[in-house]
Amino acid sequence: MTGNMALWQRYQNWLYYNADLELFVDVSRMGFDDGFVAKMQPLFDRAFKDMKALEAGAIANPDEGRQVGHYWLRAPELAPTPELRVDVERVLDDIEAFAGRVHQGELLTPKGERYTDILSVGIGGSALGPQFVRQALAPTQAPLKLHFIDNTDPDGIQRVLDTDDGGGPLRSRLGTTLVLVISKSGGTPETRNGMVEAKAAYTAAGIHFPPHFVAITSQGSKLDQLAKDEDWLKTFPMYDWVGGRTSEFSAVGLVAAALQGIDIRAMLAGAKAMDVATRAAEVKGNPAALLALSWHYAGDGRGAKDMVILPYKDRLLLFSRYLQQLVMESLGKELDLDGNRVYQGIAVYGNKGSTDQHAYVQQLREGVPNFFATFIEVLEDGGNSDPVYVEGSNITSGDYLSGLLQGTRKALYENGRESITITVPRVNETIVGALIALYERAVSFYASLVNINAYHQPGVEAGKKAAASILDLQTQVVQVLRQAIAPLSLEDLATQADAAEDIETVYFIVRHLAQNKRGVTWTGEIGKPSTLKIAWTD
């Protein structure tokens, strides 16, 4: 059998197709053999059991004693208690009713105007999912335009408020804007800061902000209490058993989606259909298991190769960014479930095709072979209802896009670079829901294969604690400078702030405060820290 015919046979042997979703998963260009699959079978048997237990309500996040139930959001009938099922259904009905009242003009601003915009304040999973869904699904003439404050960057926040999108800057439309503040605990500093900045913008505009603010948070959280105390317009719940990176099908993602006119029931239906498909307890018939198998093979079960996501469709531009958090926060772990130091993880990056034909595909084909690719192919071109021929009488822009995908896949494989191809018929709510659910399940399977907890994020928490300690030190530094009767050397300042062992951080704090004219002045050369004499000027 020739090489091409052998590849064709392998393609047919390993092709997964879901007729309901019209979705293909092709792992034929990954180099595993039957022996590898047989060796992995016991691990998959355990993974299938783990997943069944998780969906039934087992404590799947042992570090925090939490259930992991994002699957119940699209199938409430699977929830472990009747009360939980009823609550999930109630919240979904409430989201649709709220969006419907806004769209129909039943819920108006305090001045009796229709709402025109949404300002979403959140970070990480509270922003990445809604951003991806907006890019993929929002109508070009959405009933409300969605904007994001997703970082604690003052310049970035002001740019969001000041950018003119054709209807004037958002700052000029605050009176017809709904502000969604999204934080499970209400204590996330970046989100709190964005909320404070948004409030300040309303105050500067002379607008009473509470009738415009909506909280999406856990019951009893700091944010929940604040919303009650300040009489915000509305509150939607976040659940303890839904992590940020798997929260798109909760109020976190569905409120903004519904307000934009996106069919959230269809998204949930797509996710539910994929959940059904990925419950199959055999590798070849389970698309998420095929992904997990391929990831394990490519990286030798330890993330030795990066995952490059290449969606050939503008609507899916942000899919790789969304998957960065889902995959890397879930799988990037120092310890396994038995406490062994394993340093697990898979690095994820990507951009859209065919943009990458002119960016990093050169390195992918001929550079360091430290990756495997995943092509996302969309069969329907979309665009004009009648094809526009860009070459001859039968070649369209969409034909070029398809050709570039197939050519890149072929060129990579010919040079020993492996790839997965996921093919969908079109980009709509059902397919986006299915793609999110596919990767959620694949991450869970892979975590079970390598025996790690996919549902906690101790590294993220460590970073938050470190940031808090630096801000505490800044308070001490300012206090020392305010009380000093003469300028201090950097060494003396660090000593008096009880940070002699952390003088570098003191230097960074001083440099930042001085650059922003926050009371710190110095003599000497800022590039030569030992020469500095630092003082406070009120």
mmCIF file of N, CA, C and O in Angstrom, residues 79-88:
data_model
loop_
_atom_site.group_PDB
_atom_site.id
_atom_site.type_symbol
_atom_site.label_atom_id
_atom_site.label_comp_id
_atom_site.label_asym_id
_atom_site.label_seq_id
_atom_site.Cartn_x
_atom_site.Cartn_y
_atom_site.Cartn_z
ATOM 1 N N ALA A 79 -28.412 17.227 37.920
ATOM 2 C CA ALA A 79 -28.001 17.785 39.213
ATOM 3 C C ALA A 79 -28.315 16.798 40.328
ATOM 4 O O ALA A 79 -29.324 16.081 40.278
ATOM 5 N N PRO A 80 -27.443 16.730 41.342
ATOM 6 C CA PRO A 80 -27.589 15.683 42.366
ATOM 7 C C PRO A 80 -28.783 15.860 43.303
ATOM 8 O O PRO A 80 -29.140 14.931 44.020
ATOM 9 N N THR A 81 -29.403 17.043 43.314
ATOM 10 C CA THR A 81 -30.584 17.240 44.165
ATOM 11 C C THR A 81 -31.681 17.941 43.369
ATOM 12 O O THR A 81 -31.388 18.744 42.474
ATOM 13 N N PRO A 82 -32.939 17.686 43.713
ATOM 14 C CA PRO A 82 -34.039 18.376 43.017
ATOM 15 C C PRO A 82 -33.971 19.888 43.203
ATOM 16 O O PRO A 82 -34.311 20.647 42.288
ATOM 17 N N GLU A 83 -33.529 20.329 44.383
ATOM 18 C CA GLU A 83 -33.453 21.762 44.661
ATOM 19 C C GLU A 83 -32.463 22.450 43.723
ATOM 20 O O GLU A 83 -32.716 23.545 43.201
ATOM 21 N N LEU A 84 -31.349 21.780 43.490
ATOM 22 C CA LEU A 84 -30.333 22.346 42.604
ATOM 23 C C LEU A 84 -30.847 22.408 41.171
ATOM 24 O O LEU A 84 -30.636 23.395 40.464
ATOM 25 N N ARG A 85 -31.524 21.355 40.745
ATOM 26 C CA ARG A 85 -32.088 21.341 39.394
ATOM 27 C C ARG A 85 -33.052 22.510 39.209
ATOM 28 O O ARG A 85 -32.979 23.247 38.216
ATOM 29 N N VAL A 86 -33.928 22.699 40.161
ATOM 30 C CA VAL A 86 -34.919 23.768 40.065
ATOM 31 C C VAL A 86 -34.237 25.130 40.032
ATOM 32 O O VAL A 86 -34.625 26.028 39.274
ATOM 33 N N ASP A 87 -33.166 25.287 40.827
ATOM 34 C CA ASP A 87 -32.490 26.581 40.879
ATOM 35 C C ASP A 87 -31.779 26.893 39.563
ATOM 36 O O ASP A 87 -31.827 28.034 39.085
ATOM 37 N N VAL A 88 -31.127 25.903 38.966
ATOM 38 C CA VAL A 88 -30.469 26.128 37.678
ATOM 39 C C VAL A 88 -31.495 26.543 36.630
ATOM 40 O O VAL A 88 -31.267 27.494 35.853
#
